Tab-separated table of C-alpha atoms in Angstrom:
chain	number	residue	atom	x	y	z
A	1	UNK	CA	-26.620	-14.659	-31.176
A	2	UNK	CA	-24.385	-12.524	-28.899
A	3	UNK	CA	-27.332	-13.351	-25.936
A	4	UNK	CA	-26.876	-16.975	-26.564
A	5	UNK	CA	-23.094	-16.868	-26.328
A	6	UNK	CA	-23.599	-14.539	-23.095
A	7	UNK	CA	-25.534	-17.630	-21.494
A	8	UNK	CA	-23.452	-20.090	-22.199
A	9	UNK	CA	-20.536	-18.393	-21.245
A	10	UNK	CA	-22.509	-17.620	-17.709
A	11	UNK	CA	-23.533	-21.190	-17.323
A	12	UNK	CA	-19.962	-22.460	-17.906
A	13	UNK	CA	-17.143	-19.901	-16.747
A	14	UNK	CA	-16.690	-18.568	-13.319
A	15	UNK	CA	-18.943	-15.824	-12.183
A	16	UNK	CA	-15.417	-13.939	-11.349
A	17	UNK	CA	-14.736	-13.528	-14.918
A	18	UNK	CA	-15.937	-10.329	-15.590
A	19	UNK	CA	-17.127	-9.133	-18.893
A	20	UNK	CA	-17.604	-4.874	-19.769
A	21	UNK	CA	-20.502	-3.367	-20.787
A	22	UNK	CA	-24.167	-4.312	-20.286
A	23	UNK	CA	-24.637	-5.931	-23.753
A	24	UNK	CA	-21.013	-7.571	-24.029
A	25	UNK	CA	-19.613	-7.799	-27.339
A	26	UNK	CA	-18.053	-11.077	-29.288
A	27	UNK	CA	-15.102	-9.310	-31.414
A	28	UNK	CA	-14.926	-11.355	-34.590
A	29	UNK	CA	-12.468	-9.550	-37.162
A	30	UNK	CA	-9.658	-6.493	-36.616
A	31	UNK	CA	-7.225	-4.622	-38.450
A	32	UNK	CA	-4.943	-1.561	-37.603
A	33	UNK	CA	-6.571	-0.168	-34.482
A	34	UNK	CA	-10.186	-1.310	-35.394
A	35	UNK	CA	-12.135	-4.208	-33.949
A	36	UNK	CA	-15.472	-5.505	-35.112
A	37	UNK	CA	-18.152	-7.385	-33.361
A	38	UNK	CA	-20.461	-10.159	-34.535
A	39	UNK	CA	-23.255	-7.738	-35.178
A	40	UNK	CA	-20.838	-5.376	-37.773
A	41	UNK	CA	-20.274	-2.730	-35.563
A	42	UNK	CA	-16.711	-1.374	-35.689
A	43	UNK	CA	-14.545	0.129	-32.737
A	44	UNK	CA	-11.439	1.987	-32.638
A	45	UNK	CA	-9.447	0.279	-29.837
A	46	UNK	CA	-8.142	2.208	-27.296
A	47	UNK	CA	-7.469	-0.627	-24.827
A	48	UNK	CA	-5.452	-3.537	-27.143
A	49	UNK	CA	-6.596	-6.358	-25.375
A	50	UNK	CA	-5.541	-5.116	-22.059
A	51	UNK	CA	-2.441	-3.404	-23.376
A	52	UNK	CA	-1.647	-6.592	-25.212
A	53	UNK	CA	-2.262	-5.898	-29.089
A	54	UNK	CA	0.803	-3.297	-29.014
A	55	UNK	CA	1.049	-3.145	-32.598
A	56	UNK	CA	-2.273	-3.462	-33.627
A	57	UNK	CA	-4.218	-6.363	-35.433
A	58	UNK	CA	-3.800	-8.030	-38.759
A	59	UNK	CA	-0.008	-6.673	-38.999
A	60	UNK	CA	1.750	-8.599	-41.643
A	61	UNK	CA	5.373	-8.744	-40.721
A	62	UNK	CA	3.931	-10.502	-37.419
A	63	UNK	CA	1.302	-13.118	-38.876
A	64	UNK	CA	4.326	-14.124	-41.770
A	65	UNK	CA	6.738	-14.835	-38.869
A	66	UNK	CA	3.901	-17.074	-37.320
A	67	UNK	CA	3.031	-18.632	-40.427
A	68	UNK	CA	6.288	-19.341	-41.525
A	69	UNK	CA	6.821	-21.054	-38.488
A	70	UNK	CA	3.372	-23.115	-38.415
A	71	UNK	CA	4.883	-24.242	-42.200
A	72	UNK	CA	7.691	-26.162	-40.289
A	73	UNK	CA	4.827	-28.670	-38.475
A	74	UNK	CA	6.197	-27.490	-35.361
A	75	UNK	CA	4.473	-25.458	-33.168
A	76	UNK	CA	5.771	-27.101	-29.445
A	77	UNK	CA	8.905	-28.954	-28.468
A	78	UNK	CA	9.047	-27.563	-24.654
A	79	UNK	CA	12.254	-26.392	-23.531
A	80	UNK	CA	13.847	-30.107	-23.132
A	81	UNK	CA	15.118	-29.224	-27.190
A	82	UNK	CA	16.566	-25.896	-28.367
A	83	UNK	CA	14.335	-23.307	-29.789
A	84	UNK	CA	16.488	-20.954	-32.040
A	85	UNK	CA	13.842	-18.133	-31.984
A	86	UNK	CA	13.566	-18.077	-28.310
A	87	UNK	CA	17.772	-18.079	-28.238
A	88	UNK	CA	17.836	-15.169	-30.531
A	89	UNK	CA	14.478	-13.300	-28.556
A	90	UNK	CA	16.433	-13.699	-25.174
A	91	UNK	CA	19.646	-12.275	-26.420
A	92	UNK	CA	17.558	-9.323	-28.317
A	93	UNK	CA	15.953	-8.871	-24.815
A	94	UNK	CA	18.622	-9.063	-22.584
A	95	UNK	CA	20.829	-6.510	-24.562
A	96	UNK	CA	17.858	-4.256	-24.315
A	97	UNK	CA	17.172	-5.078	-20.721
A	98	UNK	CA	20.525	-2.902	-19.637
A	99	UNK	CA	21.068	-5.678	-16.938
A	100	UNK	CA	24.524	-6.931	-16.663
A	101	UNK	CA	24.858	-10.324	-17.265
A	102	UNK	CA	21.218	-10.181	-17.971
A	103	UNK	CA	19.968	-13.779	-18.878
A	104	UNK	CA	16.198	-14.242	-19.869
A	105	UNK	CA	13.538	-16.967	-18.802
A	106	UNK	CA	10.217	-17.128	-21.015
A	107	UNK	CA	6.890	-17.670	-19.312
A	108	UNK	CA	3.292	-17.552	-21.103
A	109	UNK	CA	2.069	-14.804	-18.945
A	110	UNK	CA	2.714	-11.734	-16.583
A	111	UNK	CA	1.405	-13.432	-13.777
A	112	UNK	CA	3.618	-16.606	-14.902
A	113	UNK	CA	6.709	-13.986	-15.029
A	114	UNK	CA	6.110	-12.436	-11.470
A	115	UNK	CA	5.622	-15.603	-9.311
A	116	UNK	CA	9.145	-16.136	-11.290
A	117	UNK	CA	10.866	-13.450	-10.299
A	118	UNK	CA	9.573	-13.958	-6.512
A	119	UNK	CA	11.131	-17.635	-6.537
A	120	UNK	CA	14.032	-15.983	-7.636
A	121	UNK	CA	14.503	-13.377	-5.268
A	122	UNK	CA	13.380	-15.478	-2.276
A	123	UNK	CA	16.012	-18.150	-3.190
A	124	UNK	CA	18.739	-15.698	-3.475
A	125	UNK	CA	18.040	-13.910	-1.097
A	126	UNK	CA	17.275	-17.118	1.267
A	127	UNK	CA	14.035	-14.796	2.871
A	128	UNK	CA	10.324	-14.830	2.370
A	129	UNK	CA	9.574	-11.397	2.903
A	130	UNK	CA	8.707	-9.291	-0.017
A	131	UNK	CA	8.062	-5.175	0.151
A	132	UNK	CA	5.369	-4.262	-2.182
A	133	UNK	CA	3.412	-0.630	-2.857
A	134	UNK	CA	-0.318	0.291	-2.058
A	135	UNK	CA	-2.460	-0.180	-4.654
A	136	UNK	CA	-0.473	-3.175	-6.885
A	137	UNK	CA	-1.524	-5.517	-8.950
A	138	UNK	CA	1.302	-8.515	-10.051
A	139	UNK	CA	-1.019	-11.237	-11.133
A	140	UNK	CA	-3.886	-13.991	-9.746
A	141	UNK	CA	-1.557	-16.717	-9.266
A	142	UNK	CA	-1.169	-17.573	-4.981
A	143	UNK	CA	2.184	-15.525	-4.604
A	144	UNK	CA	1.486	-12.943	-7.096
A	145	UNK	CA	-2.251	-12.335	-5.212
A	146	UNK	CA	-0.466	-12.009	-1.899
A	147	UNK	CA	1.543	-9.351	-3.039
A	148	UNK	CA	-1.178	-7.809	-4.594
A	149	UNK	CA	-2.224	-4.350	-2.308
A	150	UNK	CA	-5.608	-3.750	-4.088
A	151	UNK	CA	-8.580	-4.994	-2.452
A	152	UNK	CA	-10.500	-5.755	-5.631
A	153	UNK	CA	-8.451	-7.889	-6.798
A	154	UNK	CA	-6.886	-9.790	-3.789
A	155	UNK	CA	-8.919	-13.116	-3.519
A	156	UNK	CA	-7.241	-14.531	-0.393
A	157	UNK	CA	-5.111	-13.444	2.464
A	158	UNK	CA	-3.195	-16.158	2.192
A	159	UNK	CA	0.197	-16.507	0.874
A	160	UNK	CA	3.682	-18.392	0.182
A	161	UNK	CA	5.607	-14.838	0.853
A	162	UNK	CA	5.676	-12.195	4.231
A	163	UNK	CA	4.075	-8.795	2.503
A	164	UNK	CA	4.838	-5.275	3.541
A	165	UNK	CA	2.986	-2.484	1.706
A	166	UNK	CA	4.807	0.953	1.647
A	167	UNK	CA	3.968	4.187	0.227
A	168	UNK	CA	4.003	5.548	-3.499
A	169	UNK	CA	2.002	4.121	-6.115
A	170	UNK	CA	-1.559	6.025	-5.830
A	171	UNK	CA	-0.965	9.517	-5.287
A	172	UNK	CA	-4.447	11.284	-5.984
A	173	UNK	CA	-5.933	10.324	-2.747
A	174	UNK	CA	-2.725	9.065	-0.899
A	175	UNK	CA	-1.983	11.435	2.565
A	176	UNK	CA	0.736	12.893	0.301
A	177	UNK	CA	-1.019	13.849	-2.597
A	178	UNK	CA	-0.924	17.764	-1.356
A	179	UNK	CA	3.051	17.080	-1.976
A	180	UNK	CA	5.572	18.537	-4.369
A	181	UNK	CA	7.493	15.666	-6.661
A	182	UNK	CA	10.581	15.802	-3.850
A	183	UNK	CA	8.276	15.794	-0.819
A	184	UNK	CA	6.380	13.287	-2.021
A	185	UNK	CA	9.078	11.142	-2.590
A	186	UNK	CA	10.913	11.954	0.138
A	187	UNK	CA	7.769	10.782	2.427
A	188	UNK	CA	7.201	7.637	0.613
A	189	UNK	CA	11.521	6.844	1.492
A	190	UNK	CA	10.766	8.107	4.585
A	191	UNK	CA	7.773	5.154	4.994
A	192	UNK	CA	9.988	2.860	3.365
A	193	UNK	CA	12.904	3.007	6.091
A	194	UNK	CA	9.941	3.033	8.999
A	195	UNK	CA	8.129	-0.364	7.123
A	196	UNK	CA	11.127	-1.755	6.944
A	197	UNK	CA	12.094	-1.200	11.223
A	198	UNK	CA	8.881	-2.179	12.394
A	199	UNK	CA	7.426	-4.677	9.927
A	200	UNK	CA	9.707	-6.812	8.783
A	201	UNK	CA	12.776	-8.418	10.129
A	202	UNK	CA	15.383	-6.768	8.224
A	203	UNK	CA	16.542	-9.647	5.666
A	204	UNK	CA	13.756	-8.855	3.153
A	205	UNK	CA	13.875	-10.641	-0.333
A	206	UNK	CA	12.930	-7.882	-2.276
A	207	UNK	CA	11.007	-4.817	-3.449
A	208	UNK	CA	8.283	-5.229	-6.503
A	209	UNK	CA	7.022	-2.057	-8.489
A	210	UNK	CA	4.905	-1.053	-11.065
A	211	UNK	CA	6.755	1.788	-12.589
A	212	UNK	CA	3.060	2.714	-13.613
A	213	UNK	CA	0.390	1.136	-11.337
A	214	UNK	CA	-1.830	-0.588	-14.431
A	215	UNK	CA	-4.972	-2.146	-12.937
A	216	UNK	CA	-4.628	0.324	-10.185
A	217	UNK	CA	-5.568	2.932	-12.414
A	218	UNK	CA	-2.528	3.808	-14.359
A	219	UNK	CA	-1.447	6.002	-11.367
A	220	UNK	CA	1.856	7.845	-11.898
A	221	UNK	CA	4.706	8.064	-9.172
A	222	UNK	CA	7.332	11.022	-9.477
A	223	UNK	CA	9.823	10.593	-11.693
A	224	UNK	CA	12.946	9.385	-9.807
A	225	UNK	CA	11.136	7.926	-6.459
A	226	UNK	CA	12.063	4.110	-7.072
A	227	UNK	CA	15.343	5.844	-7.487
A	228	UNK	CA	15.518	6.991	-4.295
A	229	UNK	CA	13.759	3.865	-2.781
A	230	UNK	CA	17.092	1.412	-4.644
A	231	UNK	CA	19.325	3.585	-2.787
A	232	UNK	CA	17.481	2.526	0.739
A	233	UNK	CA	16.635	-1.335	-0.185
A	234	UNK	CA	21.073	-1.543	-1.331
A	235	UNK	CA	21.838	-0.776	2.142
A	236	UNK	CA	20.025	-3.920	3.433
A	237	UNK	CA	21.108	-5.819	0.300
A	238	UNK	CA	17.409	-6.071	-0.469
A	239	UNK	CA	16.735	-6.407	-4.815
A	240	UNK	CA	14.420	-4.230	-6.928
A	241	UNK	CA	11.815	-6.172	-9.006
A	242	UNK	CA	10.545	-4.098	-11.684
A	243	UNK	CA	7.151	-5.097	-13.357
A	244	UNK	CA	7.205	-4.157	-16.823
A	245	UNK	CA	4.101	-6.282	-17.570
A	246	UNK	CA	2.151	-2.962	-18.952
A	247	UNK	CA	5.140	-0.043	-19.242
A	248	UNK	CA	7.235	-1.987	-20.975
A	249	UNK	CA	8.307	-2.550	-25.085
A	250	UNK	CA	8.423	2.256	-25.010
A	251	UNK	CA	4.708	2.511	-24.155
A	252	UNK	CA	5.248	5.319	-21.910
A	253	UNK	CA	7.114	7.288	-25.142
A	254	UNK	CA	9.831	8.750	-23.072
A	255	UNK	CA	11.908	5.332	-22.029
A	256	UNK	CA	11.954	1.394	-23.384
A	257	UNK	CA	11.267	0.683	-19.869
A	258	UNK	CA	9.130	2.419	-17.196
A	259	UNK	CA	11.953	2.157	-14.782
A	260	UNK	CA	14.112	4.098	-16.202
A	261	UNK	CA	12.381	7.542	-15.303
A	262	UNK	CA	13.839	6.591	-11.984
A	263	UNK	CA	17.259	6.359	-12.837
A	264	UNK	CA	17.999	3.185	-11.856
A	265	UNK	CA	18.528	-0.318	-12.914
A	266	UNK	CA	16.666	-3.213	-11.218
A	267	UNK	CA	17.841	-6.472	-10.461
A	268	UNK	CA	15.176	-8.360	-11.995
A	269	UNK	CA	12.815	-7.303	-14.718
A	270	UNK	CA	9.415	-8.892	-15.647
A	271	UNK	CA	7.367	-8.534	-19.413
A	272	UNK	CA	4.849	-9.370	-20.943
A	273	UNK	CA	1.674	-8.461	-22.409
A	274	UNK	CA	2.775	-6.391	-25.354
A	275	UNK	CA	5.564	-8.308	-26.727
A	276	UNK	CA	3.281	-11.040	-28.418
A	277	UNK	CA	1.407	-8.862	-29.849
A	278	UNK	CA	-1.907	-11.425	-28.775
A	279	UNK	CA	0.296	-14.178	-28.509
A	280	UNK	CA	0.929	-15.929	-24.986
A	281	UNK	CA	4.468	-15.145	-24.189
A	282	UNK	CA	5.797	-13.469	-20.758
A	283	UNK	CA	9.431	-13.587	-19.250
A	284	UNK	CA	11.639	-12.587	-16.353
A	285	UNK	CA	15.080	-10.720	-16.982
A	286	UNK	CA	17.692	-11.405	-14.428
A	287	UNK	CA	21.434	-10.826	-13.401
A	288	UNK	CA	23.115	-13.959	-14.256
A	289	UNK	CA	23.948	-14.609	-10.627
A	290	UNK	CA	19.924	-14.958	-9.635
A	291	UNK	CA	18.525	-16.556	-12.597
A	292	UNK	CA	20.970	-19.302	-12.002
A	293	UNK	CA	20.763	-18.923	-7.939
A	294	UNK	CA	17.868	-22.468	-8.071
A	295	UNK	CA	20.097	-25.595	-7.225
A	296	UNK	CA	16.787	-28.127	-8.685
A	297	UNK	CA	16.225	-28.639	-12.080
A	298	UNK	CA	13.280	-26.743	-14.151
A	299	UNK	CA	11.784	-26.465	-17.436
A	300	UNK	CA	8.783	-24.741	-19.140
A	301	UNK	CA	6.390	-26.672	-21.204
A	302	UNK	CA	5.327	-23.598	-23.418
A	303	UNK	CA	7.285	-20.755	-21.855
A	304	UNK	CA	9.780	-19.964	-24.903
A	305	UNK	CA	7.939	-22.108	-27.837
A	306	UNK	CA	8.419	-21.571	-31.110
A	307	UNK	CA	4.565	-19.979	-32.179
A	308	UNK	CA	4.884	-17.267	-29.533
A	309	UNK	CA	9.161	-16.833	-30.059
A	310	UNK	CA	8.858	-16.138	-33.703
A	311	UNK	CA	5.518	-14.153	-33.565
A	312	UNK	CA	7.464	-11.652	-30.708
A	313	UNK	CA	10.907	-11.585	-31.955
A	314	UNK	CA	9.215	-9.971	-35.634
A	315	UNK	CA	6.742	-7.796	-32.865
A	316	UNK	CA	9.700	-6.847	-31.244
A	317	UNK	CA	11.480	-5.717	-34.703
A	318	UNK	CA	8.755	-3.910	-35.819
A	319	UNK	CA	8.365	-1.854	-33.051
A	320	UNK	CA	12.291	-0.879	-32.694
A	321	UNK	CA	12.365	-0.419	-36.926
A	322	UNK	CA	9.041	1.831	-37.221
A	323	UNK	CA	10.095	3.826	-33.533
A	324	UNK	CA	6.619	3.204	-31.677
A	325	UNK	CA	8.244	4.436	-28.625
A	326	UNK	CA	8.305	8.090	-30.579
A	327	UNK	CA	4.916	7.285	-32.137
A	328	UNK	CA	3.956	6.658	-28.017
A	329	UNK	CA	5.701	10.023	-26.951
A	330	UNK	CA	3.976	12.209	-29.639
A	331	UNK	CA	0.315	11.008	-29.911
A	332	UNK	CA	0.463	10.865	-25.846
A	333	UNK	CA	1.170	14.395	-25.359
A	334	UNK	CA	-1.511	15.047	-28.173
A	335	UNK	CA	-4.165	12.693	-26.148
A	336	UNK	CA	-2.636	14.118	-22.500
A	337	UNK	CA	-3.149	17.919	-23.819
A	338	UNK	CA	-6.540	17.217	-25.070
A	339	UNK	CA	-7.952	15.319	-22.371
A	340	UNK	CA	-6.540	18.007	-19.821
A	341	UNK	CA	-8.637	20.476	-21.377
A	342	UNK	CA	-11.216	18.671	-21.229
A	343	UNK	CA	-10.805	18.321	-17.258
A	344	UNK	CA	-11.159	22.285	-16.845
A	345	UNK	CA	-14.060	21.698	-18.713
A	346	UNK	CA	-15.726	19.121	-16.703
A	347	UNK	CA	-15.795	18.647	-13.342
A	348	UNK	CA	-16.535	15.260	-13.369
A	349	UNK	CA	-13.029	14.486	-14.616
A	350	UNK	CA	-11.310	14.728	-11.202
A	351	UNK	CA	-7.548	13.515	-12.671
A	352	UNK	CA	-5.619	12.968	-15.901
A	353	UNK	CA	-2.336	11.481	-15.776
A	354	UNK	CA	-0.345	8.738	-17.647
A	355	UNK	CA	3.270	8.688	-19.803
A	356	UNK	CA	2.525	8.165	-23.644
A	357	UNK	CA	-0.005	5.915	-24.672
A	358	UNK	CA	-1.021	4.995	-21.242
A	359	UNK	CA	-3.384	7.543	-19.950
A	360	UNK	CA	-5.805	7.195	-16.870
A	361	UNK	CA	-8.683	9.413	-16.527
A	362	UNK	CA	-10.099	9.628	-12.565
A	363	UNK	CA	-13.811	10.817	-12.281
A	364	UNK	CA	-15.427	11.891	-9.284
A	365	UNK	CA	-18.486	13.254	-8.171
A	366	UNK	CA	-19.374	16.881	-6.670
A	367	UNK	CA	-17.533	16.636	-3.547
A	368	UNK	CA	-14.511	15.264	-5.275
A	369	UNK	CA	-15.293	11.415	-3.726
A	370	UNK	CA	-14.839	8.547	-6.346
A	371	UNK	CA	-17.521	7.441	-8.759
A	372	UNK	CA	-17.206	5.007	-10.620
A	373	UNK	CA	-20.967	5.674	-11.873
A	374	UNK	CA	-19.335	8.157	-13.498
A	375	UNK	CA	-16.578	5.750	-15.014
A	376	UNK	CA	-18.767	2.980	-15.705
A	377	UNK	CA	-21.273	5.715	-17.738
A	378	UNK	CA	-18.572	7.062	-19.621
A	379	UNK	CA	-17.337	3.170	-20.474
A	380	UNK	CA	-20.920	2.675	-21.875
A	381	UNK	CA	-20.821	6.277	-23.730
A	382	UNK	CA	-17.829	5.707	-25.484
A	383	UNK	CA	-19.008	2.072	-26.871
A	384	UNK	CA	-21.726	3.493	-28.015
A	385	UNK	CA	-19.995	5.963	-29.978
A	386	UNK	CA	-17.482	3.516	-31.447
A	387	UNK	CA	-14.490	3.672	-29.196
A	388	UNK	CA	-13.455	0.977	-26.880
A	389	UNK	CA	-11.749	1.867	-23.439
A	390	UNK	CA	-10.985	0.277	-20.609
A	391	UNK	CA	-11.184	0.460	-16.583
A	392	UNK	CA	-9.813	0.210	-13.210
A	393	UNK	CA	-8.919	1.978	-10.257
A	394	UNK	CA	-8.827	1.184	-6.202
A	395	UNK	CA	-12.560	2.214	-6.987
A	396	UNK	CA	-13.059	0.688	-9.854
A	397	UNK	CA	-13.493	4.977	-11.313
A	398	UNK	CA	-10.644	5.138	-13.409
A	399	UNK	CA	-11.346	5.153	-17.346
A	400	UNK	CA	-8.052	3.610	-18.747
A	401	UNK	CA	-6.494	4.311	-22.427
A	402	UNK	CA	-3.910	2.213	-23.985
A	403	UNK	CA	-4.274	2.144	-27.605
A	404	UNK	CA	-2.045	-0.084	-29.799
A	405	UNK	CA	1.340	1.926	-30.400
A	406	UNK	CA	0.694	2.030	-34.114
A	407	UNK	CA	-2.040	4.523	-33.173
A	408	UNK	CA	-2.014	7.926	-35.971
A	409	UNK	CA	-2.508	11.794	-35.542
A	410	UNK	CA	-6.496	10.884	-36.874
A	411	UNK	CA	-7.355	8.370	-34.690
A	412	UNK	CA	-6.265	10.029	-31.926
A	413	UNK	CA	-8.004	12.890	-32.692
A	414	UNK	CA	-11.193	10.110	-33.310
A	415	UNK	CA	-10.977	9.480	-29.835
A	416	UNK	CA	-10.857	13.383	-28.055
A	417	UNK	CA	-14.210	13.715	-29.774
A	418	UNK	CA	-15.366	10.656	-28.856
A	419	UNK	CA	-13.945	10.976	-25.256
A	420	UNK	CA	-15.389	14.716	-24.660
A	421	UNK	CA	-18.670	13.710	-26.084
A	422	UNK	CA	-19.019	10.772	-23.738
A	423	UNK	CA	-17.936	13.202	-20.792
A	424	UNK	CA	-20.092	15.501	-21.712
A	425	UNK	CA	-22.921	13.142	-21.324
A	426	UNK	CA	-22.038	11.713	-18.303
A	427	UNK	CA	-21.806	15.029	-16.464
A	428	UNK	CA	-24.982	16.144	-17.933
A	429	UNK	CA	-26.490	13.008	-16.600
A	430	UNK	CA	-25.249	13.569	-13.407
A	431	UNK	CA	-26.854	17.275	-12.738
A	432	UNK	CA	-30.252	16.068	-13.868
């Protein structure tokens, strides 16, 4: 059955649309953290949907709010009518957002939210240049692609915005990577001031970051270096866009918002992902003065409807009443101090890093170089064994883990066996 659905989904959908594994799986039914596929094998999922079942699957307090909701007959009115769930989501949002004067626009992806927040910026700021870091990933709309500074995933050069890429985001193989936390950071502000003399021409729009590079490979800058980078983009009036598409909602345990391990506010925030819990919904946070900076009108056909509003506003409260951003903190240092031991173990695990319950694992081969052989073996391994993972990476040799928040002290222990024994192999495979 599952080869039949693999052809037709070949014969009709791009060739661009990748699928994992060798033998891709249909996932029919899920609850908690556990998926299963149309053949009745079950999976404890340590990759949510791309970071997007946050809670986990089958949670009631969710599917109530959507069914209450579907009750009504109406699941769409577009934003021409008021929507009193996505009036009360906005205000929950922008009170959480720390942005003064924060006001809230509701999109039905990440992608959706970023080319947002570039309109914005480039209309306020009246300039189409844009500052973005090595090794980003914002989305696969046109603008969101051009700001994009990962190879794999940038399908065009072309683009509605000026890009400059500056220093910071991948720091395992970047020339700094030999640094200490304040060198390091003090190079990449160092790179920022020289990008911005020699290739741009001074009015730039603004700055877009991934507090926690996601499809790059969940790569980690030092605490406080956006920080330091606000305090050089202020002097040329230049605004911070901080994507919050994957480290947002207290994945990374220690703050709501991956930003805020730099000490800083931005000007404009984008989400997504995790608040719906699986349903579309994505969204750009703004000072008041810049969401309202457009002078022609706009709307959103299903940005802000009903079905998504209700379904995140009761995701939302269910993650602030049962703290998942502690749940995040504790089971991530479990995972981090599990998987590190694992590293001295095996050489083939070149890196672990991550914040909470977003934790990448780099392999390389004997001479240190990328594999993603290595990645891709491990990816296979862990399927095999019952555990679902993800993957990413410049070079595609990054094993990613983002379980749904909900995650407990079992499963996570579930998954170090399941993770060692899959590293195991795949070193073992390698010598051989």
């Amino acid at each position: 059955m599952e080869e039949d659905l693999l052809g037709r989904h070949r014969a009709v959908l791009p060739n661009w649309l990748a699928l994992y594994y060798s033998e891709p799986i249909e996932i029919v039914r899920a609850k908690g953290r556990h998926v299963t596929d149309s053949t009745g094998a079950t999976y404890l999922d340590f990759f949510a949907g791309i970071l997007t079942n946050a809670i986990g699957y089958d949670v009631e307090e969710i599917s109530d709010a959507v069914r209450a909701q579907l009750d009504t007959g109406v699941l769409h009115t577009s934003t021409l009518y008021l929507i009193r769930k996505q009036v009360e989501l906005a205000e929950q949002i922008a009170e959480l957002s720390g942005i003064p004067d924060a006001k809230v626009f509701f999109t039905n992806s990440g992608t959706e939210a970023n080319e947002t927040a570039l309109m914005l910026a480039t209309q306020y700021r009246r300039s189409d240049q844009v500052l973005a870091l090595r090794n980003s990933y914002h989305g696969r709309a046109f603008a969101t692609i051009g700001i994009t500074g990962n190879r794999g995933w940038s399908a065009s050069s072309l683009s509605p915005v000026k890009v400059s890429y500056v220093h910071g985001g991948y720091r395992y193989r970047g020339p700094f990577s030999k640094f200490s936390d304040a060198d390091y950071t003090a190079a990449c502000v160092e790179d920022l001031r020289d990008v911005l003399q020699t290739s741009t021409s001074g009015d730039v729009a603004a700055l877009i970051a991934e507090p926690i590079q996601g499809v790059g490979g969940f790569s980690v800058p030092p605490d406080g270096m956006l920080g330091a980078f606000k305090e050089v983009l202020d002097e040329h009036g230049i605004l911070l866009i901080s994507d919050e598409v994957q480290t947002g909602w207290g994945r990374t345990g220690e703050h709501f918002w991956g930003i805020q391990a730099h000490g800083v506010t931005p000007d404009i925030m984008t989400f997504a992902k995790g608040l719906g819990n699986g349903l579309a919904i994505g969204g750009v946070i703004a000072r008041g003065d810049i969401m309202d900076c457009l002078g022609a009108n706009s709307i959103s056909t299903f940005g802000g409807n009903p079905i998504s509003t209700a379904g995140a506003k009761a995701t939302l409260d269910y993650l602030l009443a049962h703290d998942l951003q502690g749940n995040a903190a504790k089971l991530g240092d479990r995972l981090l101090t599990g998987l590190r031991e694992l590293s001295t173990r095996y050489g083939v695990l070149g890196d672990v890093r991550g914040k909470g319950l977003m934790i990448g694992l780099e392999f390389v081969g004997p001479d240190g170089e990328p594999s993603p052989a290595a990645a891709g073996s491990v990816l296979e391994k862990t399927k095999e064994l019952g555990l679902l993972v993800g993957k990413g990476g410049l070079h595609n040799n990054v094993i990613r883990l983002a379980p749904p928040m909900t995650l407990t002290d079992a499963e996570a222990d579930e998954a170090l066996g399941i993770l060692g024994e899959a590293i195991a192999h795949t070193q073992e495979a390698g010598a051989k």
